[in-house]
């Protein structure tokens, strides 16, 4: 193949609730880390191998479960910044099925410059993780990778900042959400129209009146017709008098 190609399988189950089977990356670099350290069973496609065959092989090697081809739903592929293409399929697993979890191993010099070679599992544990928690783990992993490869202003990075911020707000983790969404608004040219109003609401609800005023003033300067809506929005009750004077 002219470029590296990976393939993997998204294992999920619905009983008692939607969960995904994720592995925590092994080795000394990922020890004790959670954010960005989880992923689906996947690996490189060998020369002459079809991506589907590689996905099934990697799933069996990495977590001890071999899905039937008939149970797989193709999800398509994405092309990564470094040139790698990643194919993925989804597979629903019956809640009564026990996936043992397994892993390939790799060797590295550890500690660095010690001359000692040590063997570590590629994945040190597998877990069924609830949808919301799973989404947060994958958002954080993608965000870490995009920030390193593409920088904080790239649309792919900002998309993950936005998605994670919205997810955290839905989980009533508003202070964490505000921190991320502030970053999104400050870096994205489109954010003033798409998010600034909602972020102003969150800021006001958290008692950050000055930041809420700054955001809503900028938004209403562009969209003065929305002033009446803001004066009816209970989220802005604490600054209604200030808004009336705009």
JSON list of C-alpha atoms in Angstrom, two decimals:
[
{"chain": "A", "resi": 1, "resn": "UNK", "atom": "CA", "xyz": [0.00, 0.00, 0.00]},
{"chain": "A", "resi": 2, "resn": "UNK", "atom": "CA", "xyz": [1.22, 3.51, -0.79]},
{"chain": "A", "resi": 3, "resn": "UNK", "atom": "CA", "xyz": [0.23, 4.88, 2.61]},
{"chain": "A", "resi": 4, "resn": "UNK", "atom": "CA", "xyz": [-0.52, 3.48, 6.03]},
{"chain": "A", "resi": 5, "resn": "UNK", "atom": "CA", "xyz": [-4.04, 2.17, 6.49]},
{"chain": "A", "resi": 6, "resn": "UNK", "atom": "CA", "xyz": [-5.66, 1.16, 9.78]},
{"chain": "A", "resi": 7, "resn": "UNK", "atom": "CA", "xyz": [-8.92, -0.62, 10.43]},
{"chain": "A", "resi": 8, "resn": "UNK", "atom": "CA", "xyz": [-10.95, -1.22, 13.56]},
{"chain": "A", "resi": 9, "resn": "UNK", "atom": "CA", "xyz": [-14.32, -2.11, 15.03]},
{"chain": "A", "resi": 10, "resn": "UNK", "atom": "CA", "xyz": [-16.61, -0.12, 17.31]},
{"chain": "A", "resi": 11, "resn": "UNK", "atom": "CA", "xyz": [-18.12, -2.68, 19.68]},
{"chain": "A", "resi": 12, "resn": "UNK", "atom": "CA", "xyz": [-21.29, -1.59, 21.47]},
{"chain": "A", "resi": 13, "resn": "UNK", "atom": "CA", "xyz": [-24.22, -2.97, 23.46]},
{"chain": "A", "resi": 14, "resn": "UNK", "atom": "CA", "xyz": [-27.58, -1.53, 24.54]},
{"chain": "A", "resi": 15, "resn": "UNK", "atom": "CA", "xyz": [-28.43, -3.45, 27.70]},
{"chain": "A", "resi": 16, "resn": "UNK", "atom": "CA", "xyz": [-28.86, -1.97, 30.29]},
{"chain": "A", "resi": 17, "resn": "UNK", "atom": "CA", "xyz": [-27.92, 1.23, 28.40]},
{"chain": "A", "resi": 18, "resn": "UNK", "atom": "CA", "xyz": [-25.80, 2.20, 25.41]},
{"chain": "A", "resi": 19, "resn": "UNK", "atom": "CA", "xyz": [-22.16, 1.32, 26.12]},
{"chain": "A", "resi": 20, "resn": "UNK", "atom": "CA", "xyz": [-18.97, 1.04, 24.05]},
{"chain": "A", "resi": 21, "resn": "UNK", "atom": "CA", "xyz": [-16.02, -1.32, 24.51]},
{"chain": "A", "resi": 22, "resn": "UNK", "atom": "CA", "xyz": [-12.84, 0.75, 24.78]},
{"chain": "A", "resi": 23, "resn": "UNK", "atom": "CA", "xyz": [-9.26, -0.07, 25.60]},
{"chain": "A", "resi": 24, "resn": "UNK", "atom": "CA", "xyz": [-6.80, 1.98, 27.66]},
{"chain": "A", "resi": 25, "resn": "UNK", "atom": "CA", "xyz": [-3.47, 2.32, 25.89]},
{"chain": "A", "resi": 26, "resn": "UNK", "atom": "CA", "xyz": [-0.61, 0.55, 27.60]},
{"chain": "A", "resi": 27, "resn": "UNK", "atom": "CA", "xyz": [3.01, 1.41, 28.19]},
{"chain": "A", "resi": 28, "resn": "UNK", "atom": "CA", "xyz": [4.76, 3.88, 30.50]},
{"chain": "A", "resi": 29, "resn": "UNK", "atom": "CA", "xyz": [3.67, 7.00, 28.59]},
{"chain": "A", "resi": 30, "resn": "UNK", "atom": "CA", "xyz": [-0.03, 6.32, 29.24]},
{"chain": "A", "resi": 31, "resn": "UNK", "atom": "CA", "xyz": [0.29, 4.98, 32.79]},
{"chain": "A", "resi": 32, "resn": "UNK", "atom": "CA", "xyz": [-2.00, 6.88, 35.14]},
{"chain": "A", "resi": 33, "resn": "UNK", "atom": "CA", "xyz": [-3.52, 8.95, 32.32]},
{"chain": "A", "resi": 34, "resn": "UNK", "atom": "CA", "xyz": [-7.18, 8.95, 31.34]},
{"chain": "A", "resi": 35, "resn": "UNK", "atom": "CA", "xyz": [-7.82, 11.86, 28.97]},
{"chain": "A", "resi": 36, "resn": "UNK", "atom": "CA", "xyz": [-6.98, 10.85, 25.43]},
{"chain": "A", "resi": 37, "resn": "UNK", "atom": "CA", "xyz": [-5.85, 7.36, 26.45]},
{"chain": "A", "resi": 38, "resn": "UNK", "atom": "CA", "xyz": [-8.82, 5.28, 25.26]},
{"chain": "A", "resi": 39, "resn": "UNK", "atom": "CA", "xyz": [-9.68, 3.86, 21.85]},
{"chain": "A", "resi": 40, "resn": "UNK", "atom": "CA", "xyz": [-11.41, 1.12, 19.89]},
{"chain": "A", "resi": 41, "resn": "UNK", "atom": "CA", "xyz": [-9.68, -2.12, 18.84]},
{"chain": "A", "resi": 42, "resn": "UNK", "atom": "CA", "xyz": [-7.83, -1.29, 15.64]},
{"chain": "A", "resi": 43, "resn": "UNK", "atom": "CA", "xyz": [-4.47, -1.66, 13.93]},
{"chain": "A", "resi": 44, "resn": "UNK", "atom": "CA", "xyz": [-2.52, -1.47, 10.69]},
{"chain": "A", "resi": 45, "resn": "UNK", "atom": "CA", "xyz": [-3.68, -3.29, 7.57]},
{"chain": "A", "resi": 46, "resn": "UNK", "atom": "CA", "xyz": [-0.99, -5.68, 6.34]},
{"chain": "A", "resi": 47, "resn": "UNK", "atom": "CA", "xyz": [0.24, -5.60, 2.74]},
{"chain": "A", "resi": 48, "resn": "UNK", "atom": "CA", "xyz": [-2.27, -7.43, 0.56]},
{"chain": "A", "resi": 49, "resn": "UNK", "atom": "CA", "xyz": [-4.86, -7.59, 3.35]},
{"chain": "A", "resi": 50, "resn": "UNK", "atom": "CA", "xyz": [-8.36, -6.11, 3.02]},
{"chain": "A", "resi": 51, "resn": "UNK", "atom": "CA", "xyz": [-9.35, -3.51, 5.64]},
{"chain": "A", "resi": 52, "resn": "UNK", "atom": "CA", "xyz": [-12.35, -5.56, 6.78]},
{"chain": "A", "resi": 53, "resn": "UNK", "atom": "CA", "xyz": [-10.20, -8.65, 7.34]},
{"chain": "A", "resi": 54, "resn": "UNK", "atom": "CA", "xyz": [-7.67, -6.53, 9.25]},
{"chain": "A", "resi": 55, "resn": "UNK", "atom": "CA", "xyz": [-10.40, -5.01, 11.45]},
{"chain": "A", "resi": 56, "resn": "UNK", "atom": "CA", "xyz": [-11.68, -8.47, 12.42]},
{"chain": "A", "resi": 57, "resn": "UNK", "atom": "CA", "xyz": [-8.14, -9.77, 13.02]},
{"chain": "A", "resi": 58, "resn": "UNK", "atom": "CA", "xyz": [-7.20, -6.78, 15.18]},
{"chain": "A", "resi": 59, "resn": "UNK", "atom": "CA", "xyz": [-10.40, -7.07, 17.20]},
{"chain": "A", "resi": 60, "resn": "UNK", "atom": "CA", "xyz": [-9.67, -10.72, 17.95]},
{"chain": "A", "resi": 61, "resn": "UNK", "atom": "CA", "xyz": [-5.99, -10.08, 18.74]},
{"chain": "A", "resi": 62, "resn": "UNK", "atom": "CA", "xyz": [-6.57, -7.01, 20.90]},
{"chain": "A", "resi": 63, "resn": "UNK", "atom": "CA", "xyz": [-9.68, -7.91, 22.90]},
{"chain": "A", "resi": 64, "resn": "UNK", "atom": "CA", "xyz": [-10.26, -11.62, 22.35]},
{"chain": "A", "resi": 65, "resn": "UNK", "atom": "CA", "xyz": [-13.51, -11.31, 20.41]},
{"chain": "A", "resi": 66, "resn": "UNK", "atom": "CA", "xyz": [-14.06, -12.27, 16.76]},
{"chain": "A", "resi": 67, "resn": "UNK", "atom": "CA", "xyz": [-17.22, -10.69, 15.31]},
{"chain": "A", "resi": 68, "resn": "UNK", "atom": "CA", "xyz": [-19.16, -12.28, 12.47]},
{"chain": "A", "resi": 69, "resn": "UNK", "atom": "CA", "xyz": [-18.94, -10.43, 9.16]},
{"chain": "A", "resi": 70, "resn": "UNK", "atom": "CA", "xyz": [-22.74, -10.43, 8.91]},
{"chain": "A", "resi": 71, "resn": "UNK", "atom": "CA", "xyz": [-22.97, -8.44, 12.17]},
{"chain": "A", "resi": 72, "resn": "UNK", "atom": "CA", "xyz": [-20.80, -5.55, 10.96]},
{"chain": "A", "resi": 73, "resn": "UNK", "atom": "CA", "xyz": [-22.02, -2.15, 9.78]},
{"chain": "A", "resi": 74, "resn": "UNK", "atom": "CA", "xyz": [-19.53, -0.20, 7.68]},
{"chain": "A", "resi": 75, "resn": "UNK", "atom": "CA", "xyz": [-18.92, 3.32, 9.01]},
{"chain": "A", "resi": 76, "resn": "UNK", "atom": "CA", "xyz": [-16.58, 4.51, 6.25]},
{"chain": "A", "resi": 77, "resn": "UNK", "atom": "CA", "xyz": [-13.10, 5.96, 6.65]},
{"chain": "A", "resi": 78, "resn": "UNK", "atom": "CA", "xyz": [-11.28, 9.14, 7.64]},
{"chain": "A", "resi": 79, "resn": "UNK", "atom": "CA", "xyz": [-7.92, 10.45, 6.44]},
{"chain": "A", "resi": 80, "resn": "UNK", "atom": "CA", "xyz": [-5.59, 11.64, 9.17]},
{"chain": "A", "resi": 81, "resn": "UNK", "atom": "CA", "xyz": [-3.21, 14.63, 8.97]},
{"chain": "A", "resi": 82, "resn": "UNK", "atom": "CA", "xyz": [-0.15, 12.36, 8.82]},
{"chain": "A", "resi": 83, "resn": "UNK", "atom": "CA", "xyz": [-1.52, 10.54, 5.76]},
{"chain": "A", "resi": 84, "resn": "UNK", "atom": "CA", "xyz": [-2.96, 7.47, 7.48]},
{"chain": "A", "resi": 85, "resn": "UNK", "atom": "CA", "xyz": [-6.43, 6.30, 6.45]},
{"chain": "A", "resi": 86, "resn": "UNK", "atom": "CA", "xyz": [-8.61, 4.69, 9.15]},
{"chain": "A", "resi": 87, "resn": "UNK", "atom": "CA", "xyz": [-11.53, 2.39, 8.26]},
{"chain": "A", "resi": 88, "resn": "UNK", "atom": "CA", "xyz": [-14.14, 1.41, 10.85]},
{"chain": "A", "resi": 89, "resn": "UNK", "atom": "CA", "xyz": [-17.11, -0.88, 11.28]},
{"chain": "A", "resi": 90, "resn": "UNK", "atom": "CA", "xyz": [-19.69, -1.06, 14.07]},
{"chain": "A", "resi": 91, "resn": "UNK", "atom": "CA", "xyz": [-20.78, -4.28, 15.74]},
{"chain": "A", "resi": 92, "resn": "UNK", "atom": "CA", "xyz": [-23.56, -4.74, 18.30]},
{"chain": "A", "resi": 93, "resn": "UNK", "atom": "CA", "xyz": [-22.68, -7.29, 20.99]},
{"chain": "A", "resi": 94, "resn": "UNK", "atom": "CA", "xyz": [-25.29, -9.20, 22.99]},
{"chain": "A", "resi": 95, "resn": "UNK", "atom": "CA", "xyz": [-25.22, -8.25, 26.66]},
{"chain": "A", "resi": 96, "resn": "UNK", "atom": "CA", "xyz": [-24.72, -11.90, 27.62]},
{"chain": "A", "resi": 97, "resn": "UNK", "atom": "CA", "xyz": [-21.48, -12.19, 25.65]},
{"chain": "A", "resi": 98, "resn": "UNK", "atom": "CA", "xyz": [-18.30, -12.00, 27.72]},
{"chain": "A", "resi": 99, "resn": "UNK", "atom": "CA", "xyz": [-15.39, -10.33, 25.92]},
{"chain": "A", "resi": 100, "resn": "UNK", "atom": "CA", "xyz": [-12.23, -11.49, 27.71]},
{"chain": "A", "resi": 101, "resn": "UNK", "atom": "CA", "xyz": [-9.92, -8.67, 26.70]},
{"chain": "A", "resi": 102, "resn": "UNK", "atom": "CA", "xyz": [-6.43, -9.33, 25.38]},
{"chain": "A", "resi": 103, "resn": "UNK", "atom": "CA", "xyz": [-3.52, -7.42, 23.91]},
{"chain": "A", "resi": 104, "resn": "UNK", "atom": "CA", "xyz": [-0.50, -7.53, 21.68]},
{"chain": "A", "resi": 105, "resn": "UNK", "atom": "CA", "xyz": [2.81, -6.51, 23.27]},
{"chain": "A", "resi": 106, "resn": "UNK", "atom": "CA", "xyz": [5.60, -4.15, 22.19]},
{"chain": "A", "resi": 107, "resn": "UNK", "atom": "CA", "xyz": [9.15, -3.61, 23.35]},
{"chain": "A", "resi": 108, "resn": "UNK", "atom": "CA", "xyz": [10.88, -0.30, 24.06]},
{"chain": "A", "resi": 109, "resn": "UNK", "atom": "CA", "xyz": [13.97, 0.85, 25.89]},
{"chain": "A", "resi": 110, "resn": "UNK", "atom": "CA", "xyz": [12.77, 1.73, 29.37]},
{"chain": "A", "resi": 111, "resn": "UNK", "atom": "CA", "xyz": [13.76, 3.76, 31.28]},
{"chain": "A", "resi": 112, "resn": "UNK", "atom": "CA", "xyz": [15.06, 5.90, 28.39]},
{"chain": "A", "resi": 113, "resn": "UNK", "atom": "CA", "xyz": [18.80, 5.59, 27.71]},
{"chain": "A", "resi": 114, "resn": "UNK", "atom": "CA", "xyz": [19.06, 2.75, 30.25]},
{"chain": "A", "resi": 115, "resn": "UNK", "atom": "CA", "xyz": [19.94, 0.08, 27.71]},
{"chain": "A", "resi": 116, "resn": "UNK", "atom": "CA", "xyz": [17.14, -2.08, 29.14]},
{"chain": "A", "resi": 117, "resn": "UNK", "atom": "CA", "xyz": [14.39, -3.39, 26.85]},
{"chain": "A", "resi": 118, "resn": "UNK", "atom": "CA", "xyz": [11.01, -3.95, 28.45]},
{"chain": "A", "resi": 119, "resn": "UNK", "atom": "CA", "xyz": [7.79, -5.43, 27.10]},
{"chain": "A", "resi": 120, "resn": "UNK", "atom": "CA", "xyz": [4.46, -3.65, 27.57]},
{"chain": "A", "resi": 121, "resn": "UNK", "atom": "CA", "xyz": [0.87, -4.44, 26.46]},
{"chain": "A", "resi": 122, "resn": "UNK", "atom": "CA", "xyz": [-0.49, -2.23, 23.68]},
{"chain": "A", "resi": 123, "resn": "UNK", "atom": "CA", "xyz": [-3.72, -2.09, 25.74]},
{"chain": "A", "resi": 124, "resn": "UNK", "atom": "CA", "xyz": [-3.57, -2.57, 29.51]},
{"chain": "A", "resi": 125, "resn": "UNK", "atom": "CA", "xyz": [-7.33, -2.85, 30.17]},
{"chain": "A", "resi": 126, "resn": "UNK", "atom": "CA", "xyz": [-10.68, -3.06, 28.38]},
{"chain": "A", "resi": 127, "resn": "UNK", "atom": "CA", "xyz": [-13.96, -1.69, 29.74]},
{"chain": "A", "resi": 128, "resn": "UNK", "atom": "CA", "xyz": [-17.59, -1.24, 28.77]},
{"chain": "A", "resi": 129, "resn": "UNK", "atom": "CA", "xyz": [-18.11, 2.51, 29.08]},
{"chain": "A", "resi": 130, "resn": "UNK", "atom": "CA", "xyz": [-21.41, 4.41, 29.09]},
{"chain": "A", "resi": 131, "resn": "UNK", "atom": "CA", "xyz": [-22.14, 6.64, 26.10]},
{"chain": "A", "resi": 132, "resn": "UNK", "atom": "CA", "xyz": [-21.61, 10.03, 27.79]},
{"chain": "A", "resi": 133, "resn": "UNK", "atom": "CA", "xyz": [-18.34, 8.98, 29.42]},
{"chain": "A", "resi": 134, "resn": "UNK", "atom": "CA", "xyz": [-17.22, 7.30, 26.22]},
{"chain": "A", "resi": 135, "resn": "UNK", "atom": "CA", "xyz": [-17.95, 10.42, 24.19]},
{"chain": "A", "resi": 136, "resn": "UNK", "atom": "CA", "xyz": [-15.92, 12.54, 26.60]},
{"chain": "A", "resi": 137, "resn": "UNK", "atom": "CA", "xyz": [-12.92, 10.16, 26.46]},
{"chain": "A", "resi": 138, "resn": "UNK", "atom": "CA", "xyz": [-12.93, 10.08, 22.65]},
{"chain": "A", "resi": 139, "resn": "UNK", "atom": "CA", "xyz": [-13.43, 13.84, 22.34]},
{"chain": "A", "resi": 140, "resn": "UNK", "atom": "CA", "xyz": [-10.45, 14.40, 24.64]},
{"chain": "A", "resi": 141, "resn": "UNK", "atom": "CA", "xyz": [-8.28, 11.94, 22.72]},
{"chain": "A", "resi": 142, "resn": "UNK", "atom": "CA", "xyz": [-9.14, 13.53, 19.39]},
{"chain": "A", "resi": 143, "resn": "UNK", "atom": "CA", "xyz": [-8.64, 17.02, 20.82]},
{"chain": "A", "resi": 144, "resn": "UNK", "atom": "CA", "xyz": [-5.18, 16.19, 22.16]},
{"chain": "A", "resi": 145, "resn": "UNK", "atom": "CA", "xyz": [-4.13, 14.75, 18.80]},
{"chain": "A", "resi": 146, "resn": "UNK", "atom": "CA", "xyz": [-5.51, 17.62, 16.73]},
{"chain": "A", "resi": 147, "resn": "UNK", "atom": "CA", "xyz": [-3.94, 20.27, 18.96]},
{"chain": "A", "resi": 148, "resn": "UNK", "atom": "CA", "xyz": [-0.52, 18.66, 18.57]},
{"chain": "A", "resi": 149, "resn": "UNK", "atom": "CA", "xyz": [-0.79, 18.01, 14.83]},
{"chain": "A", "resi": 150, "resn": "UNK", "atom": "CA", "xyz": [-2.86, 20.94, 13.57]},
{"chain": "A", "resi": 151, "resn": "UNK", "atom": "CA", "xyz": [-2.77, 23.65, 16.23]},
{"chain": "A", "resi": 152, "resn": "UNK", "atom": "CA", "xyz": [-5.51, 25.32, 18.30]},
{"chain": "A", "resi": 153, "resn": "UNK", "atom": "CA", "xyz": [-7.05, 27.30, 15.43]},
{"chain": "A", "resi": 154, "resn": "UNK", "atom": "CA", "xyz": [-7.64, 24.43, 13.00]},
{"chain": "A", "resi": 155, "resn": "UNK", "atom": "CA", "xyz": [-11.33, 23.63, 12.29]},
{"chain": "A", "resi": 156, "resn": "UNK", "atom": "CA", "xyz": [-10.85, 20.00, 13.37]},
{"chain": "A", "resi": 157, "resn": "UNK", "atom": "CA", "xyz": [-9.45, 21.10, 16.72]},
{"chain": "A", "resi": 158, "resn": "UNK", "atom": "CA", "xyz": [-12.19, 23.68, 17.22]},
{"chain": "A", "resi": 159, "resn": "UNK", "atom": "CA", "xyz": [-14.87, 21.15, 16.28]},
{"chain": "A", "resi": 160, "resn": "UNK", "atom": "CA", "xyz": [-13.75, 18.91, 19.13]},
{"chain": "A", "resi": 161, "resn": "UNK", "atom": "CA", "xyz": [-13.50, 21.85, 21.55]},
{"chain": "A", "resi": 162, "resn": "UNK", "atom": "CA", "xyz": [-17.09, 22.79, 20.68]},
{"chain": "A", "resi": 163, "resn": "UNK", "atom": "CA", "xyz": [-18.40, 19.22, 20.86]},
{"chain": "A", "resi": 164, "resn": "UNK", "atom": "CA", "xyz": [-16.78, 18.51, 24.22]},
{"chain": "A", "resi": 165, "resn": "UNK", "atom": "CA", "xyz": [-17.99, 21.84, 25.63]},
{"chain": "A", "resi": 166, "resn": "UNK", "atom": "CA", "xyz": [-21.58, 21.13, 24.63]},
{"chain": "A", "resi": 167, "resn": "UNK", "atom": "CA", "xyz": [-21.36, 17.60, 26.03]},
{"chain": "A", "resi": 168, "resn": "UNK", "atom": "CA", "xyz": [-20.07, 18.84, 29.40]},
{"chain": "A", "resi": 169, "resn": "UNK", "atom": "CA", "xyz": [-22.80, 21.46, 29.60]},
{"chain": "A", "resi": 170, "resn": "UNK", "atom": "CA", "xyz": [-25.42, 18.78, 28.97]},
{"chain": "A", "resi": 171, "resn": "UNK", "atom": "CA", "xyz": [-23.89, 16.88, 31.90]},
{"chain": "A", "resi": 172, "resn": "UNK", "atom": "CA", "xyz": [-24.38, 19.99, 34.11]},
{"chain": "A", "resi": 173, "resn": "UNK", "atom": "CA", "xyz": [-20.63, 20.53, 34.28]},
{"chain": "A", "resi": 174, "resn": "UNK", "atom": "CA", "xyz": [-21.02, 24.17, 33.29]},
{"chain": "A", "resi": 175, "resn": "UNK", "atom": "CA", "xyz": [-17.72, 25.61, 34.62]},
{"chain": "A", "resi": 176, "resn": "UNK", "atom": "CA", "xyz": [-15.74, 23.06, 32.57]},
{"chain": "A", "resi": 177, "resn": "UNK", "atom": "CA", "xyz": [-17.98, 23.68, 29.57]},
{"chain": "A", "resi": 178, "resn": "UNK", "atom": "CA", "xyz": [-17.53, 27.45, 29.82]},
{"chain": "A", "resi": 179, "resn": "UNK", "atom": "CA", "xyz": [-13.74, 27.12, 29.81]},
{"chain": "A", "resi": 180, "resn": "UNK", "atom": "CA", "xyz": [-13.84, 25.13, 26.57]},
{"chain": "A", "resi": 181, "resn": "UNK", "atom": "CA", "xyz": [-16.50, 27.24, 24.88]},
{"chain": "A", "resi": 182, "resn": "UNK", "atom": "CA", "xyz": [-14.61, 30.43, 25.72]},
{"chain": "A", "resi": 183, "resn": "UNK", "atom": "CA", "xyz": [-11.66, 28.96, 23.86]},
{"chain": "A", "resi": 184, "resn": "UNK", "atom": "CA", "xyz": [-13.90, 28.08, 20.93]},
{"chain": "A", "resi": 185, "resn": "UNK", "atom": "CA", "xyz": [-15.40, 31.58, 20.75]},
{"chain": "A", "resi": 186, "resn": "UNK", "atom": "CA", "xyz": [-11.97, 33.24, 20.96]},
{"chain": "A", "resi": 187, "resn": "UNK", "atom": "CA", "xyz": [-10.48, 31.12, 18.16]},
{"chain": "A", "resi": 188, "resn": "UNK", "atom": "CA", "xyz": [-13.41, 30.64, 15.77]},
{"chain": "A", "resi": 189, "resn": "UNK", "atom": "CA", "xyz": [-14.52, 33.35, 13.35]},
{"chain": "A", "resi": 190, "resn": "UNK", "atom": "CA", "xyz": [-17.96, 31.71, 13.12]},
{"chain": "A", "resi": 191, "resn": "UNK", "atom": "CA", "xyz": [-18.51, 31.38, 16.85]},
{"chain": "A", "resi": 192, "resn": "UNK", "atom": "CA", "xyz": [-19.96, 34.84, 17.48]},
{"chain": "A", "resi": 193, "resn": "UNK", "atom": "CA", "xyz": [-23.07, 33.91, 15.53]},
{"chain": "A", "resi": 194, "resn": "UNK", "atom": "CA", "xyz": [-23.33, 30.24, 16.41]},
{"chain": "A", "resi": 195, "resn": "UNK", "atom": "CA", "xyz": [-22.43, 30.16, 20.08]},
{"chain": "A", "resi": 196, "resn": "UNK", "atom": "CA", "xyz": [-21.82, 33.55, 21.67]},
{"chain": "A", "resi": 197, "resn": "UNK", "atom": "CA", "xyz": [-25.47, 34.00, 22.73]},
{"chain": "A", "resi": 198, "resn": "UNK", "atom": "CA", "xyz": [-25.58, 30.60, 24.47]},
{"chain": "A", "resi": 199, "resn": "UNK", "atom": "CA", "xyz": [-22.21, 31.14, 26.09]},
{"chain": "A", "resi": 200, "resn": "UNK", "atom": "CA", "xyz": [-23.46, 34.47, 27.43]},
{"chain": "A", "resi": 201, "resn": "UNK", "atom": "CA", "xyz": [-26.37, 32.59, 29.01]},
{"chain": "A", "resi": 202, "resn": "UNK", "atom": "CA", "xyz": [-24.00, 30.12, 30.67]},
{"chain": "A", "resi": 203, "resn": "UNK", "atom": "CA", "xyz": [-21.76, 32.92, 31.93]},
{"chain": "A", "resi": 204, "resn": "UNK", "atom": "CA", "xyz": [-24.73, 34.75, 33.41]},
{"chain": "A", "resi": 205, "resn": "UNK", "atom": "CA", "xyz": [-26.03, 31.63, 35.14]},
{"chain": "A", "resi": 206, "resn": "UNK", "atom": "CA", "xyz": [-22.58, 31.09, 36.69]},
{"chain": "A", "resi": 207, "resn": "UNK", "atom": "CA", "xyz": [-22.54, 34.66, 38.00]},
{"chain": "A", "resi": 208, "resn": "UNK", "atom": "CA", "xyz": [-19.97, 35.88, 35.47]},
{"chain": "A", "resi": 209, "resn": "UNK", "atom": "CA", "xyz": [-21.96, 39.03, 34.69]},
{"chain": "A", "resi": 210, "resn": "UNK", "atom": "CA", "xyz": [-19.12, 41.04, 33.11]},
{"chain": "A", "resi": 211, "resn": "UNK", "atom": "CA", "xyz": [-18.27, 38.28, 30.63]},
{"chain": "A", "resi": 212, "resn": "UNK", "atom": "CA", "xyz": [-21.97, 37.74, 29.89]},
{"chain": "A", "resi": 213, "resn": "UNK", "atom": "CA", "xyz": [-22.37, 41.48, 29.17]},
{"chain": "A", "resi": 214, "resn": "UNK", "atom": "CA", "xyz": [-19.36, 41.52, 26.85]},
{"chain": "A", "resi": 215, "resn": "UNK", "atom": "CA", "xyz": [-20.68, 38.58, 24.83]},
{"chain": "A", "resi": 216, "resn": "UNK", "atom": "CA", "xyz": [-24.30, 39.70, 24.62]},
{"chain": "A", "resi": 217, "resn": "UNK", "atom": "CA", "xyz": [-23.28, 43.27, 23.71]},
{"chain": "A", "resi": 218, "resn": "UNK", "atom": "CA", "xyz": [-21.17, 41.99, 20.79]},
{"chain": "A", "resi": 219, "resn": "UNK", "atom": "CA", "xyz": [-23.98, 39.67, 19.70]},
{"chain": "A", "resi": 220, "resn": "UNK", "atom": "CA", "xyz": [-26.72, 42.32, 19.84]},
{"chain": "A", "resi": 221, "resn": "UNK", "atom": "CA", "xyz": [-24.52, 44.78, 17.98]},
{"chain": "A", "resi": 222, "resn": "UNK", "atom": "CA", "xyz": [-24.62, 42.36, 15.05]},
{"chain": "A", "resi": 223, "resn": "UNK", "atom": "CA", "xyz": [-28.23, 41.29, 15.65]},
{"chain": "A", "resi": 224, "resn": "UNK", "atom": "CA", "xyz": [-30.16, 44.18, 17.27]},
{"chain": "A", "resi": 225, "resn": "UNK", "atom": "CA", "xyz": [-33.44, 42.50, 16.36]},
{"chain": "A", "resi": 226, "resn": "UNK", "atom": "CA", "xyz": [-32.72, 39.85, 19.03]},
{"chain": "A", "resi": 227, "resn": "UNK", "atom": "CA", "xyz": [-32.76, 42.34, 21.92]},
{"chain": "A", "resi": 228, "resn": "UNK", "atom": "CA", "xyz": [-36.41, 41.65, 22.75]},
{"chain": "A", "resi": 229, "resn": "UNK", "atom": "CA", "xyz": [-35.72, 37.92, 22.89]},
{"chain": "A", "resi": 230, "resn": "UNK", "atom": "CA", "xyz": [-32.84, 38.51, 25.31]},
{"chain": "A", "resi": 231, "resn": "UNK", "atom": "CA", "xyz": [-35.13, 40.56, 27.54]},
{"chain": "A", "resi": 232, "resn": "UNK", "atom": "CA", "xyz": [-37.49, 37.57, 27.75]},
{"chain": "A", "resi": 233, "resn": "UNK", "atom": "CA", "xyz": [-34.75, 35.02, 28.37]},
{"chain": "A", "resi": 234, "resn": "UNK", "atom": "CA", "xyz": [-34.77, 34.01, 32.06]},
{"chain": "A", "resi": 235, "resn": "UNK", "atom": "CA", "xyz": [-31.04, 33.16, 31.84]},
{"chain": "A", "resi": 236, "resn": "UNK", "atom": "CA", "xyz": [-30.36, 36.90, 31.51]},
{"chain": "A", "resi": 237, "resn": "UNK", "atom": "CA", "xyz": [-32.66, 38.01, 34.35]},
{"chain": "A", "resi": 238, "resn": "UNK", "atom": "CA", "xyz": [-29.71, 39.29, 36.39]},
{"chain": "A", "resi": 239, "resn": "UNK", "atom": "CA", "xyz": [-28.68, 41.72, 33.62]},
{"chain": "A", "resi": 240, "resn": "UNK", "atom": "CA", "xyz": [-32.04, 42.65, 32.06]},
{"chain": "A", "resi": 241, "resn": "UNK", "atom": "CA", "xyz": [-31.73, 46.27, 33.23]},
{"chain": "A", "resi": 242, "resn": "UNK", "atom": "CA", "xyz": [-28.30, 46.51, 31.64]},
{"chain": "A", "resi": 243, "resn": "UNK", "atom": "CA", "xyz": [-29.56, 45.00, 28.36]},
{"chain": "A", "resi": 244, "resn": "UNK", "atom": "CA", "xyz": [-32.43, 47.51, 28.17]},
{"chain": "A", "resi": 245, "resn": "UNK", "atom": "CA", "xyz": [-29.88, 50.35, 28.10]},
{"chain": "A", "resi": 246, "resn": "UNK", "atom": "CA", "xyz": [-28.02, 48.95, 25.10]}
]
